[in-house]
Structure formats: structure tokens, C-alpha cells
Short mmCIF file of C-alpha atoms in Angstrom, two decimals:
data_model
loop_
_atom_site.label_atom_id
_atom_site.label_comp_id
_atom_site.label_asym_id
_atom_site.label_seq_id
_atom_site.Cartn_x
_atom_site.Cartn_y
_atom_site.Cartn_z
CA UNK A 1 34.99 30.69 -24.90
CA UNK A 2 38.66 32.08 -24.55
CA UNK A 3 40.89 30.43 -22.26
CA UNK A 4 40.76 33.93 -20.13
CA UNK A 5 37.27 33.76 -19.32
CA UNK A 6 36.59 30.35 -18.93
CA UNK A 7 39.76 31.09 -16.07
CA UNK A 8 37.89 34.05 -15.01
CA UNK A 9 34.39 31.75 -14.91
CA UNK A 10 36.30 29.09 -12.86
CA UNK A 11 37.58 31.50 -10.38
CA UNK A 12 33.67 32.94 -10.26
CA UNK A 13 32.60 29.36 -9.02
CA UNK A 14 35.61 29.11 -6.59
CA UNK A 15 34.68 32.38 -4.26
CA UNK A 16 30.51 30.85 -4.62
CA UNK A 17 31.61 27.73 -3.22
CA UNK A 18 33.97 28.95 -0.87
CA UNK A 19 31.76 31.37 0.42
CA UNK A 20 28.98 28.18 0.64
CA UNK A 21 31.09 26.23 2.51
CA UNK A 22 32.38 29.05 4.80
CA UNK A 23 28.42 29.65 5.99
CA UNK A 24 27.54 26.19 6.01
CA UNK A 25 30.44 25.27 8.67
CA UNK A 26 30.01 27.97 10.82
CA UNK A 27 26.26 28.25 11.32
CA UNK A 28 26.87 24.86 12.05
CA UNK A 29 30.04 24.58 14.26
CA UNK A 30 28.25 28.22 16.37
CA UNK A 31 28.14 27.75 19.92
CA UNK A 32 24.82 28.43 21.10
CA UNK A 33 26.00 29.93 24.70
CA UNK A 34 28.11 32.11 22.75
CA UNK A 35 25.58 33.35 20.31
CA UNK A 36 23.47 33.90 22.98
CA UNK A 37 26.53 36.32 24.68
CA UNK A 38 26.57 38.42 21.09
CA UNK A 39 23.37 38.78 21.13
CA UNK A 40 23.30 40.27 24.82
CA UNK A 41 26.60 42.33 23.73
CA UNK A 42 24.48 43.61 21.04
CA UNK A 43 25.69 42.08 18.01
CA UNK A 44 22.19 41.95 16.23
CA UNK A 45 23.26 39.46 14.02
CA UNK A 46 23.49 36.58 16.32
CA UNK A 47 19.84 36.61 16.81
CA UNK A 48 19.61 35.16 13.08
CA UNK A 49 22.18 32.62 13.40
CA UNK A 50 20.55 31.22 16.48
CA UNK A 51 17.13 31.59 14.15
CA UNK A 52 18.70 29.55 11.33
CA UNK A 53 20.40 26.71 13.94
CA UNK A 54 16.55 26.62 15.36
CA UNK A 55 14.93 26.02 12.01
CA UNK A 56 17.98 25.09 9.70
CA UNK A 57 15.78 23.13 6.80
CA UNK A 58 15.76 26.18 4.34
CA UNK A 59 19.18 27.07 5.16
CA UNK A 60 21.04 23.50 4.37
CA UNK A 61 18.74 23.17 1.20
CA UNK A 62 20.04 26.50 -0.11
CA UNK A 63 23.63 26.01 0.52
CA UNK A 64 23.26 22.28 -0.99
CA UNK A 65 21.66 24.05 -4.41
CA UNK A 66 24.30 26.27 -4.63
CA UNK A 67 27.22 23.71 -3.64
CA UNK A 68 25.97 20.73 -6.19
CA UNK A 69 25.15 23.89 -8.87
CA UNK A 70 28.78 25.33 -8.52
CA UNK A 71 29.82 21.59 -8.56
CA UNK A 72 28.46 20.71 -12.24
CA UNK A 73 29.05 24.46 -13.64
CA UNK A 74 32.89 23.64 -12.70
CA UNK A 75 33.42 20.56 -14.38
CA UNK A 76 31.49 21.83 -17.35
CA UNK A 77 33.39 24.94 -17.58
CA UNK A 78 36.66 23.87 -16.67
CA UNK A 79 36.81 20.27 -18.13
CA UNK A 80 36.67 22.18 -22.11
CA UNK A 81 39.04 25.10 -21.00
CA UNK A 82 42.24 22.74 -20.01
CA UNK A 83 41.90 19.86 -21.79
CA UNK A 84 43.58 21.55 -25.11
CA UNK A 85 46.11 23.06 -23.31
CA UNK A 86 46.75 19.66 -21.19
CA UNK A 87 46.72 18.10 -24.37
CA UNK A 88 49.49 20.10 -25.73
CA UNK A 89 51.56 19.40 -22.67
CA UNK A 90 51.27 15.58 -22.55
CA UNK A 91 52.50 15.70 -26.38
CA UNK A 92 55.58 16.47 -25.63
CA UNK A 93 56.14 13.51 -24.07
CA UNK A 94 53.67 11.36 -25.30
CA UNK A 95 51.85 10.70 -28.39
CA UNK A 96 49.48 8.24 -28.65
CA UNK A 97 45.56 6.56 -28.56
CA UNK A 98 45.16 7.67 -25.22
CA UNK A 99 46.21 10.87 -25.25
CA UNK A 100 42.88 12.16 -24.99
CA UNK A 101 42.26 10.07 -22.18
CA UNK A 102 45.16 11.57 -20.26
CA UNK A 103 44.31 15.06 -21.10
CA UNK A 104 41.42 14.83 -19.98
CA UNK A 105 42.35 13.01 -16.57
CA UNK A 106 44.74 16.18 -15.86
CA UNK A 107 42.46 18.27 -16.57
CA UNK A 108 39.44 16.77 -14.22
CA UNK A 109 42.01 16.45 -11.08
CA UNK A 110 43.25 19.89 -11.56
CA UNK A 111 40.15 21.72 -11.32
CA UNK A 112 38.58 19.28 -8.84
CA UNK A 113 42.02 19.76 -6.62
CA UNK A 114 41.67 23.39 -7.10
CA UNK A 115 37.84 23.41 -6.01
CA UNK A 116 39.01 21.10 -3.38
CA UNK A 117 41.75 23.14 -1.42
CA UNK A 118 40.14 26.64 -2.06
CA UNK A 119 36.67 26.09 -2.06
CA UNK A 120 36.01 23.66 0.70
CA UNK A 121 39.42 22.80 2.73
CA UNK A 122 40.77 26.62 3.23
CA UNK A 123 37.28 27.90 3.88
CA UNK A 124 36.01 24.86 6.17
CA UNK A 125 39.12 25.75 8.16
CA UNK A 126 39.50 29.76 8.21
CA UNK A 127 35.10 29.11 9.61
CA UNK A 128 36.33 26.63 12.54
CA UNK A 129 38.61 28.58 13.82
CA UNK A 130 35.80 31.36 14.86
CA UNK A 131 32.90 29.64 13.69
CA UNK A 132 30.54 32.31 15.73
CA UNK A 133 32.15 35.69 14.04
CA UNK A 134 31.88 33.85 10.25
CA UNK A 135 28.58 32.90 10.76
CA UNK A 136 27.22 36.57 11.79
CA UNK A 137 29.14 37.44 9.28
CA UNK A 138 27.89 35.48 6.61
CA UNK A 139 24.29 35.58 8.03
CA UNK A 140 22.80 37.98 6.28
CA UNK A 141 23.66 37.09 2.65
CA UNK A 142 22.58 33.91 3.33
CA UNK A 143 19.20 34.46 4.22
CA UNK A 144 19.06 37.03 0.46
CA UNK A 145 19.98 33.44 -1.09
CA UNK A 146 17.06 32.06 0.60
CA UNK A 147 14.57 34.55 -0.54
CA UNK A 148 16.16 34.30 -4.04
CA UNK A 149 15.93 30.71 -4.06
CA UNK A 150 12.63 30.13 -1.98
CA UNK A 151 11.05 28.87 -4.84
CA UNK A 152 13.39 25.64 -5.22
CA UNK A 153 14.08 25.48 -1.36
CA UNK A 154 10.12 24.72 -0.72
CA UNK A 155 10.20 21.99 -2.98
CA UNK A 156 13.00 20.04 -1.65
CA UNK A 157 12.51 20.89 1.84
CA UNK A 158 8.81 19.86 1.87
CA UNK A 159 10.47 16.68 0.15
CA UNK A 160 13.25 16.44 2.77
CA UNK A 161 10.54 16.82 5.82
CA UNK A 162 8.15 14.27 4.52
CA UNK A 163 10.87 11.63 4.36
CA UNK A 164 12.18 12.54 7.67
CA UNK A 165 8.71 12.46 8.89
CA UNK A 166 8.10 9.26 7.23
CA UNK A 167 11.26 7.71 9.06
CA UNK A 168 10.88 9.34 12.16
CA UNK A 169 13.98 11.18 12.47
CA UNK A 170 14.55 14.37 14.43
CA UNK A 171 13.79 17.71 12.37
CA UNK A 172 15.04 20.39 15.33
CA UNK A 173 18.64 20.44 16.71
CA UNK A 174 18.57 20.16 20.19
CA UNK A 175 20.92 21.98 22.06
CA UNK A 176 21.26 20.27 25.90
CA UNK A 177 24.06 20.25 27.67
CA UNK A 178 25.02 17.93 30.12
CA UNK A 179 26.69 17.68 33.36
CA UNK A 180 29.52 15.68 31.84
CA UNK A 181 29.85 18.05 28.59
CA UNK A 182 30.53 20.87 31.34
CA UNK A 183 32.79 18.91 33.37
CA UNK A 184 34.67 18.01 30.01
CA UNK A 185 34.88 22.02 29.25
CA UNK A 186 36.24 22.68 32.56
CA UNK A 187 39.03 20.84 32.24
CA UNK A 188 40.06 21.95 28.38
CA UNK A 189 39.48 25.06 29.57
CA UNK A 190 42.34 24.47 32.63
CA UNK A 191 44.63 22.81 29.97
CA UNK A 192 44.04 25.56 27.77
CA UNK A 193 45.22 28.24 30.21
CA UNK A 194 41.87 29.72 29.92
CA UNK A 195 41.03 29.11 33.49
CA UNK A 196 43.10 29.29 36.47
CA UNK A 197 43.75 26.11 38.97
CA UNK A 198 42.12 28.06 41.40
CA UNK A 199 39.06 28.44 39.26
CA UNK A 200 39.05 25.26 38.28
CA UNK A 201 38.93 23.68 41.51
CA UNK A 202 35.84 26.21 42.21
CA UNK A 203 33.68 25.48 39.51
CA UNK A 204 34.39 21.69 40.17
CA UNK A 205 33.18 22.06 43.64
CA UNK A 206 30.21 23.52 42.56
CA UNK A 207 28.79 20.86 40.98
CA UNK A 208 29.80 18.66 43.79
CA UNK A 209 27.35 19.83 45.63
CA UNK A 210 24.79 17.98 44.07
CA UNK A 211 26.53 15.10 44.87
CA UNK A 212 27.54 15.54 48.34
CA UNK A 213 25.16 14.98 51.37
CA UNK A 214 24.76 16.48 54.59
CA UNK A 215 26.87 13.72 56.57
CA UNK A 216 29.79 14.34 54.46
CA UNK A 217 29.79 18.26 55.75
CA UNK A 218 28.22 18.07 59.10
CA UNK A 219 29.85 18.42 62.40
CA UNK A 220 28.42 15.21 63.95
CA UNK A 221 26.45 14.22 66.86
CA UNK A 222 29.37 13.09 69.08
CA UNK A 223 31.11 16.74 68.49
CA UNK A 224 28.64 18.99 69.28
CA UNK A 225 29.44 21.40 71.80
CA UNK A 226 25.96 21.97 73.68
CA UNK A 227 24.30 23.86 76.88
CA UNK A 228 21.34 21.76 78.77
CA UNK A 229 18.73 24.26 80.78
CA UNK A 230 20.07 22.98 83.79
CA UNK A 231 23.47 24.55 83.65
CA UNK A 232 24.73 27.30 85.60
CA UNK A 233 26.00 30.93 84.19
CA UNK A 234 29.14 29.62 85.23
CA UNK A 235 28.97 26.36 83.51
CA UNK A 236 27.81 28.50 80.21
CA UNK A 237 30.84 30.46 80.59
CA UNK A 238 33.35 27.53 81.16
CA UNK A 239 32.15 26.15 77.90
CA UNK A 240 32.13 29.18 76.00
CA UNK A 241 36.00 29.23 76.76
CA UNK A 242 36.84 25.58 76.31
CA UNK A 243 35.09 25.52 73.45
CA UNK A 244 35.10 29.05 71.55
CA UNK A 245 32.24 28.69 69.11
CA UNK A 246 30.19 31.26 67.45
CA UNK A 247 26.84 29.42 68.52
CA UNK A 248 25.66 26.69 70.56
CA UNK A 249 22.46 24.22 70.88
CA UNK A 250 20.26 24.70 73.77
CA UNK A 251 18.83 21.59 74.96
CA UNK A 252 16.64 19.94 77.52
CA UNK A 253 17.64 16.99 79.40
CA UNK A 254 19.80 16.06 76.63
CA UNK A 255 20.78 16.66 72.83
CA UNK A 256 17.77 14.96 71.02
CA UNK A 257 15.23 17.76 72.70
CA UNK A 258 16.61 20.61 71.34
CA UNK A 259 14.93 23.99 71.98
CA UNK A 260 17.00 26.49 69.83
CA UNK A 261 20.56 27.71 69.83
CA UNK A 262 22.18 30.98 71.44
CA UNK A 263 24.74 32.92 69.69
CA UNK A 264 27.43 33.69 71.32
CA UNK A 265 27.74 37.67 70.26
CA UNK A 266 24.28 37.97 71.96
CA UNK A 267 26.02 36.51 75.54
CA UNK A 268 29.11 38.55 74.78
CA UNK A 269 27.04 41.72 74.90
CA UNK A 270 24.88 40.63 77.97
CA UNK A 271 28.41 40.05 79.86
CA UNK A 272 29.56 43.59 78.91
CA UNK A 273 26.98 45.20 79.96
CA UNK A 274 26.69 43.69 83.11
CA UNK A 275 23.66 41.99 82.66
CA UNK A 276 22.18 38.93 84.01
CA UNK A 277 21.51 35.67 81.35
CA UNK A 278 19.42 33.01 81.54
CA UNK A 279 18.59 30.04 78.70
CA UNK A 280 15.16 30.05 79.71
CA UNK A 281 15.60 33.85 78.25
CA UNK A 282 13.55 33.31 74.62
CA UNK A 283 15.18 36.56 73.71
CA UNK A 284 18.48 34.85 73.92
CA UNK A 285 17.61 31.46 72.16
CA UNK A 286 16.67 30.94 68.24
CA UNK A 287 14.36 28.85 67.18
CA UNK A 288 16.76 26.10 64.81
CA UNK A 289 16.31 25.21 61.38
CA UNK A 290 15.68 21.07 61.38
CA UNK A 291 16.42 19.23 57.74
CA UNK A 292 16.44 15.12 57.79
CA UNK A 293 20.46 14.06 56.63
CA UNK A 294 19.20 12.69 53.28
CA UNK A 295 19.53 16.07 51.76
CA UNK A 296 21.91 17.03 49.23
CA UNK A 297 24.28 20.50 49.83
CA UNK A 298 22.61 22.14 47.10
CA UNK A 299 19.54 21.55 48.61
CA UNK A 300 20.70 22.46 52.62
CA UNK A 301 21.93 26.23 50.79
CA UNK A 302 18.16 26.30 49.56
CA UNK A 303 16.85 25.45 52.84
CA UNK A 304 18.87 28.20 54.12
CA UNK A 305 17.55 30.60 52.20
CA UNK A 306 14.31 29.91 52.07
CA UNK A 307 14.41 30.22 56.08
CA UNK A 308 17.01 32.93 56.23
CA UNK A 309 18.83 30.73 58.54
CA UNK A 310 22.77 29.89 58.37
CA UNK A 311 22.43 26.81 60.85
CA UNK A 312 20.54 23.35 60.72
CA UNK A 313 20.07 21.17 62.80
CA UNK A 314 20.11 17.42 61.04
CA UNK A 315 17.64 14.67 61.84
CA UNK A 316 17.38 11.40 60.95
CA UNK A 317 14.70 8.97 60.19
CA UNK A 318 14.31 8.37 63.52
CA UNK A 319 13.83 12.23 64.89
CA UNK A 320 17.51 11.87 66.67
CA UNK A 321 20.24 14.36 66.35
CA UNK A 322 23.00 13.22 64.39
CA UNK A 323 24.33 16.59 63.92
CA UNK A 324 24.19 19.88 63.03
CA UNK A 325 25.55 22.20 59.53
CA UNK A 326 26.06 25.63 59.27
CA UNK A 327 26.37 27.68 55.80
CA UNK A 328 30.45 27.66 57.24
CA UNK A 329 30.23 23.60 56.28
CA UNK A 330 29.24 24.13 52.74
CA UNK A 331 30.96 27.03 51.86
CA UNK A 332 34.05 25.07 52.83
CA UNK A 333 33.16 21.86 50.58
CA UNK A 334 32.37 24.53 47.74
CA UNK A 335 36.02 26.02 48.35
CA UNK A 336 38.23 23.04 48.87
CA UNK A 337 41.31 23.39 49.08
CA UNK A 338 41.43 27.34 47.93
CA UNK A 339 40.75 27.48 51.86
CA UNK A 340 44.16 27.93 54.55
CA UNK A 341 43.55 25.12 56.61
CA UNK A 342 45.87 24.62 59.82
CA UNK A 343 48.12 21.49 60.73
CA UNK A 344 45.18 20.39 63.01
CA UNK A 345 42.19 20.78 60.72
CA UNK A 346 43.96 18.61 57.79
CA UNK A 347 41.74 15.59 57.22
CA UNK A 348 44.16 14.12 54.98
CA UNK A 349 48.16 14.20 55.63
CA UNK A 350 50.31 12.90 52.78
CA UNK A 351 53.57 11.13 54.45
CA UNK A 352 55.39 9.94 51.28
CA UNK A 353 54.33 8.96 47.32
CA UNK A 354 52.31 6.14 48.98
CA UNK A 355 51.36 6.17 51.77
CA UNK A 356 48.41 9.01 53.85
CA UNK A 357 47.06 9.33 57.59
CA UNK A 358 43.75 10.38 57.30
CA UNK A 359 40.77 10.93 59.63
CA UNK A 360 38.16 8.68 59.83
CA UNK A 361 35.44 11.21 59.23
CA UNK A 362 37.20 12.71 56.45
CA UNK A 363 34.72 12.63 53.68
CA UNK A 364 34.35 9.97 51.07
CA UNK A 365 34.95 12.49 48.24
CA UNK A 366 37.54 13.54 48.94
CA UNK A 367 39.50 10.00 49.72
CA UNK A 368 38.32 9.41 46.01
CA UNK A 369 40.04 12.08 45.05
CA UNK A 370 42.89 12.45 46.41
CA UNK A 371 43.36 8.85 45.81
CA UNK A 372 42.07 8.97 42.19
CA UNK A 373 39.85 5.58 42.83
CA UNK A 374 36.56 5.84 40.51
CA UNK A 375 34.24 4.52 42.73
CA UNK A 376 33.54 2.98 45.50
CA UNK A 377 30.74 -0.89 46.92
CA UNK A 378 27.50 0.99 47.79
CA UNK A 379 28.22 4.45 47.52
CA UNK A 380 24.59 5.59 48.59
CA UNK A 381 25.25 3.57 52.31
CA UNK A 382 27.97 5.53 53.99
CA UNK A 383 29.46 9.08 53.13
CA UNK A 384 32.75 8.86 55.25
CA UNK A 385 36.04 6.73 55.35
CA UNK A 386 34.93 5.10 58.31
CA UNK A 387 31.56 4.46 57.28
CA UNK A 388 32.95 2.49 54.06
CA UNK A 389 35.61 0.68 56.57
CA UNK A 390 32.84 -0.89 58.41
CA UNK A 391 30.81 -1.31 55.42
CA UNK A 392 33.54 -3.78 53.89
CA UNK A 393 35.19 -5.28 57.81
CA UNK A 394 31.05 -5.85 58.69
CA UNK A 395 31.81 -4.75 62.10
CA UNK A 396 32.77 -2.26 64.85
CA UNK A 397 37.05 -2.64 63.92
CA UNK A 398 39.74 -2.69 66.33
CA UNK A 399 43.55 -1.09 65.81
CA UNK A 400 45.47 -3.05 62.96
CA UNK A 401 42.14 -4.64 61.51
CA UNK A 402 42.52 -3.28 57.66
CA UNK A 403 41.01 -3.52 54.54
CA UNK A 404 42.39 -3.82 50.83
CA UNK A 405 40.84 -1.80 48.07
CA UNK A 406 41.98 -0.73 44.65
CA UNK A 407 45.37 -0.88 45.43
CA UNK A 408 45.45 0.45 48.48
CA UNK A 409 45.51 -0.55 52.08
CA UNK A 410 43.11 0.53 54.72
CA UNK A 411 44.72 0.40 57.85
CA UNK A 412 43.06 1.41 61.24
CA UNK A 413 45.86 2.85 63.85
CA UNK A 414 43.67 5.08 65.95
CA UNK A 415 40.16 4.12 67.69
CA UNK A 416 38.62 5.79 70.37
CA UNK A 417 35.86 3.71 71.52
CA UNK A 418 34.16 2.42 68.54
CA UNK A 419 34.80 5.83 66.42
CA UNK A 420 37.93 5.23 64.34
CA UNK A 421 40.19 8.27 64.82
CA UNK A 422 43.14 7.80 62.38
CA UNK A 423 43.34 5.37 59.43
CA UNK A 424 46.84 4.66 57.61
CA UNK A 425 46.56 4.27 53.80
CA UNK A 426 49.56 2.98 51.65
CA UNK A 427 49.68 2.09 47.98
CA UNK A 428 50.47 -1.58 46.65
CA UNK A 429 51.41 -3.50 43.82
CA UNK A 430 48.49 -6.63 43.07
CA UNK A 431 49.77 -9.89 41.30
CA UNK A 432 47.53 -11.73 40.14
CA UNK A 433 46.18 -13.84 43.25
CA UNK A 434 45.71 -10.25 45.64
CA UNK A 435 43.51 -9.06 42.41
CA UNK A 436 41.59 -12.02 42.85
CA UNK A 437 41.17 -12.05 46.92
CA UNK A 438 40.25 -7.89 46.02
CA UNK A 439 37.72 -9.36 44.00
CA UNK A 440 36.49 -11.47 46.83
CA UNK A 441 36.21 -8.59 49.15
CA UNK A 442 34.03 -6.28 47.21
CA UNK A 443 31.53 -9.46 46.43
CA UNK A 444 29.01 -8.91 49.80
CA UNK A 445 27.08 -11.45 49.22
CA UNK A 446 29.53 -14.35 49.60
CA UNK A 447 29.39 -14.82 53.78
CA UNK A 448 32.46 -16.91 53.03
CA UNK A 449 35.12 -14.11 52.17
CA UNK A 450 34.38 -12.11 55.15
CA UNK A 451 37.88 -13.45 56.58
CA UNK A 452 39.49 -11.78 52.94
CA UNK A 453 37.91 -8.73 53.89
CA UNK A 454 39.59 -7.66 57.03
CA UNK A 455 43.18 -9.01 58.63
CA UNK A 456 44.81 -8.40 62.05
CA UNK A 457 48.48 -7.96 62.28
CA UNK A 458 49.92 -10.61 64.73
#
């Protein structure tokens, strides 16, 4: 065989393998979501890739064939074609028992560099980069090779499945995503460019949801705004202007028997038109929507629906009122801080680098993340900043009684009553005892380190 063909062979062997390698990367490396967006787009194609990732025995065992086939074929073609001419280089220079030995050496790494760069690095690499257009692609020839070869691929996939049957290992790629995965996405995709903050944020939000319960969005028992059957039109009408909101509770004798709610479009009109209004009216008053406060805001928004109802009115375990949620609440948590909010409605007011004055209903969530902290003792127990203040002081506190946590300081400046209005939060350096006395305060069950928990300012 001239040096010309056996060249010309070598090259053959090359594109084969490259063109292996190329399909077997990319079916592979295909993004199922993505496939599954060709295949709505109408790229036919797709609908065989995501075939072949379903069911990929025959498709590995053909492109193994083919890659250990090339393989041999190459080092039997190539080894004879350049060892002469190898040999007559390393005479120039040398001349001796082991020429032979060297020729042939230079001749083995040069093809298996060549098949090495051009038939599995450059083609590995030109697949990756759009794994899902190469493998459409490269589809269709593929499954030719497996008729061609179906022969062969029985055998060694019937081999291949009754060892992996005999070991019990997994025969179907399973394609589940998880929360986390997503989460992960998200955020390449914001680092990327791909997505802007603004999305971001949203899509974020949305899975909070799942995460967040209806005390953490809730307007709460102590706020609510609300008309008893006893009160006069007058009355009504005072409280409609001190207190301009789009709907209030209707109760009797006080807010734990609630009847329904009255909007306050439907007393506008009355008061227009001159008409008389009375909350013993049914006409006037809705019947509520009543959900227990253990529910998640994914689960309120189904509620909703369900019921066709934008308001709820939230129950405990013990059938009291501890406040009510309207589809304004979650659609807020779901927007974040894509939302204008006003000087007055800011739960959370940054003063400097270190230090925050924040509400003491402001939601737990959001302390966490505005103050990056991971988690927080007993999560499940309280969804607000006050509810975890009390949780670690184990009592009703008092201004200047404060707790340390994860570097921060808790710091109560504001109480009205036994509701904490205002909490100051600064950042501080640990040494190595304050980690220590941290430690103690997050460890419940030791009655002893209540006095590390909570301190008073003399």
C-alpha cells in the first residue's frame, strides 16, 4: 500500500471517528427542555434525539463498534505507513539497535496524537458548544448505523442489559429536575446576562412561595380595620376616612364572629346615589373566604381560585382571627422589591454598611436575606423578626433587651405594649469567646444560658 493511500485511509478513519464522537457527545450533553422546545418549534428531528436519550442502549453500542473499529483499523494502517519514513528520519541522526524501536514509537504517537486532537478533542468540543443542533443534526445517520449494524448491536446490548440487570444498575436516564438545579440556573443565567435583575428577582420569588406561609404576608389581627353591626352610618363613614381601605370585615360583637366583609366601591355607590346603608344589608356584605394560617402562599393563590375570592380570612387552630390576606399580600411577596414602596411602608431601612432599623413584623425571609444568614433555631415556630426575638429572649422583651445571632445584634428600641415596633440590627466582629457564648444561645435546651441569650443595657 503506497504511502498516498494509506494517508488517504488514515484520513478515512479520522472523519468516522470524528463524526462518532461528535454524535456520541451531543445526544448525550442535549438538554431535554430544549429538545422538547425544537420539537414544539417544529424541528422534527428532536423527537429522535429525545427517542435515543429515552432508550440509548443501541445507540452507545453502535458508536462504541465503530469508535474501538476505527481505533484498531488506525494503528494497523498507520503504524506500517510511517514507520519507514520515520525510520529514515531518525537515521540521520541516529543509527543504531534501536532504531526500529524509535521509529516505531514516532510513528504510534503521531497517529494516536492525530486521532487524538481531530477525532475526539476538536469534535467533543465543536458538539458542547451546541450539543442540541449537533445532535439533530447527526440524528439521522446515526440511527442508518444502527440498522446497518443491528445485527452486532443485539448481541452486545442483550449482553450489556443482562449484566446491568444482574447488578442492578439503572438501564433508563432519568431526567428530574430539582428545585435546587433551577435555582442554580437562575442565577448562571443572571451572571450570564441572559436574564435581567429584575427577572431574576421574579422567578426567585416564585418559588418562594412554597416556602412562605400565610403569617409572613398577612395583615395581622391587631391591624385590622373592622365595622361591628352595632355601628352607626356615621361611625362607618368616619372609618372609611381614617382608614381608606378597599374592604372591610363585618363583625358581630367583636372580630372572632365575623359575618362577611363590605367593599367599599359598593358603599361609595350607595352614598352617591343617595341611598340609605345598612350592615345588616346581605346585599352589601360577602360571605369571606376562611383558610387556617398553616397554609403555604402557593396554596392561599389556589384557595383563591378555587373560590374566586381575592380575600381570606385566616384562622387558627383555635377558630380565632389572627388575620386576614388578600391576593394584594401575595402578589407583593411574589414581586419584592420590583414594587415602589414609600418611606413609610419600608420594613427594612439600611442606616450604614452595618447597621438596619427594621420592623418587627417584617418577615423572616426577608431578614435572611437581606442579611445573607443561612438559617435560622426552629424555623417552622415563628415566621417574623419578632416572633424569632422571643423565640431566643423566652419572653415578652422590653426596650434595650437584645439578642446576638450570626454576627449580628438584635436590638429592641421600639415596643408598644408587648408588640415590638422597631428593632436595631448592627453587624459585629466574634473572637473567639462571643462565638462560643453564640453557641450557647442557640442551644435551647440548656435552662442555664438563658442569661447569654438576652442583655439589658444599664
Amino acid at each position: 500500500m503506497s504511502i498516498f493511500t494509506s494517508l488517504l485511509l488514515i484520513l478515512l478513519l479520522v472523519v468516522v471517528s470524528a463524526f462518532l464522537s461528535c454524535a456520541e457527545i451531543s445526544i448525550a450533553a442535549s438538554r431535554k427542555i430544549r429538545l422538547e422546545m425544537m420539537s414544539k418549534e417544529g424541528v422534527h428531528n428532536a423527537d429522535r434525539v429525545l427517542s435515543l436519550q429515552a432508550q440509548p442502549g443501541n445507540f452507545f453500542t453502535v458508536v462504541q463498534i465503530g469508535l474501538n473499529a476505527v481505533a484498531i483499523l488506525g494503528g494497523v494502517v498507520g503504524e506500517p505507513a510511517l514507520t519507514p519514513h520515520m525510520r529514515e528520519i531518525v537515521s540521520t541522526f541516529y543509527v543504531g539497535p534501536l532504531l526500529e524501536n524509535i521509529s516505531f514509537a514516532m510513528s504510534f504517537l503521531v497517529v494516536t496524537a492525530f486521532f487524538i486532537l481531530f477525532a475526539d478533542l476538536m469534535p467533543k468540543r465543536l458538539a458542547m458548544a451546541a450539543p442540541e443542533r449537533a445532535a439533530v443534526a447527526l440524528v439521522q445517520p446515526m440511527l442508518l448505523l444502527e440498522t446497518l449494524f443491528r445485527p452486532l448491536v443485539w448481541f452486545f446490548n442483550s449482553l450489556s442489559k443482562w449484566i446491568f440487570t444482574l447488578f442492578g444498575l439503572p438501564q433508563v436516564r432519568q431526567d428530574v429536575i430539582t428545585p435546587s438545579e433551577i435555582h442554580a440556573m437562575v442565577d448562571a443565567g443572571a451572571q450570564a446576562g441572559v436574564l435581567l435583575t429584575q427577572e431574576h428577582h421574579l422567578i426567585e420569588n416564585v418559588f418562594e412561595l412554597e416556602s412562605r406561609y400565610v403569617p409572613s404576608a398577612m395583615t395581622p389581627r391587631d391591624s385590622i380595620v373592622y365595622f361591628l353591626l352595632t355601628d352607626s352610618e356615621d361611625m362607618i363613614r368616619q372609618k372609611i376616612i381614617d382608614h381608606p381601605h378597599s374592604r372591610f370585615l363585618v363583625c358581630d360583637g367583636h372580630i372572632d364572629a365575623v359575618l362577611g366583609y363590605i367593599d367599599s366601591k359598593d358603599v361609595l355607590k350607595r352614598l352617591l346615589k343617595g341611598e340609605q346603608f345598612s350592615l345588616a344589608d346581605k346585599g352589601l356584605v360577602h360571605t369571606p373566604l376562611s383558610i387556617p394560617d398553616s397554609l403555604n402562599l402557593w396554596e392561599v393563590l389556589e384557595r383563591m381560585k378555587a373560590m374566586d375570592e381575592d380575600l381570606a380570612i385566616v384562622v387558627n387552630e383555635y377558630a380565632l382571627v389572627v388575620g386576614i390576606i388578600s391576593i394584594t399580600d401575595v402578589t407583593g411577596v411574589l414581586m419584592g422589591n420590583l414594587l415602589a414602596i414609600t418611606e413609610e411602608e419600608q420594613q427594612i431601612v439600611r442606616r450604614d454598611e452595618n447597621s438596619w432599623l427594621m420592623d418587627g413584623l417584617t418577615p423572616l425571609n426577608d431578614v435572611m436575606n437581606e442579611l445573607d444568614i443561612d438559617e435560622y433555631p426552629n424555623p417552622v415556630g415563628y415566621e417574623t423578626l419578632s416572633g424569632f426575638i422571643m423565640y431566643m429572649l423566652r419572653k415578652i422583651p422590653k426596650k434595650t433587651d437584645f439578642v446576638l445571632f450570626s454576627d449580628f445584634k438584635f436590638e429592641v428600641v421600639d415596643i408598644e405594649g408587648n408588640r415590638i415596633n422597631q428593632l436595631l440590627v448592627t453587624r459585629f466582629k466574634q473572637d473567639k469567646g462571643e462565638k462560643s457564648d453564640k453557641a450557647d444561645k442557640t442551644d435551647k435546651s440548656d435552662k442555664s444560658d438563658k442569661t447569654s441569650q438576652s442583655g439589658k443595657t444599664e
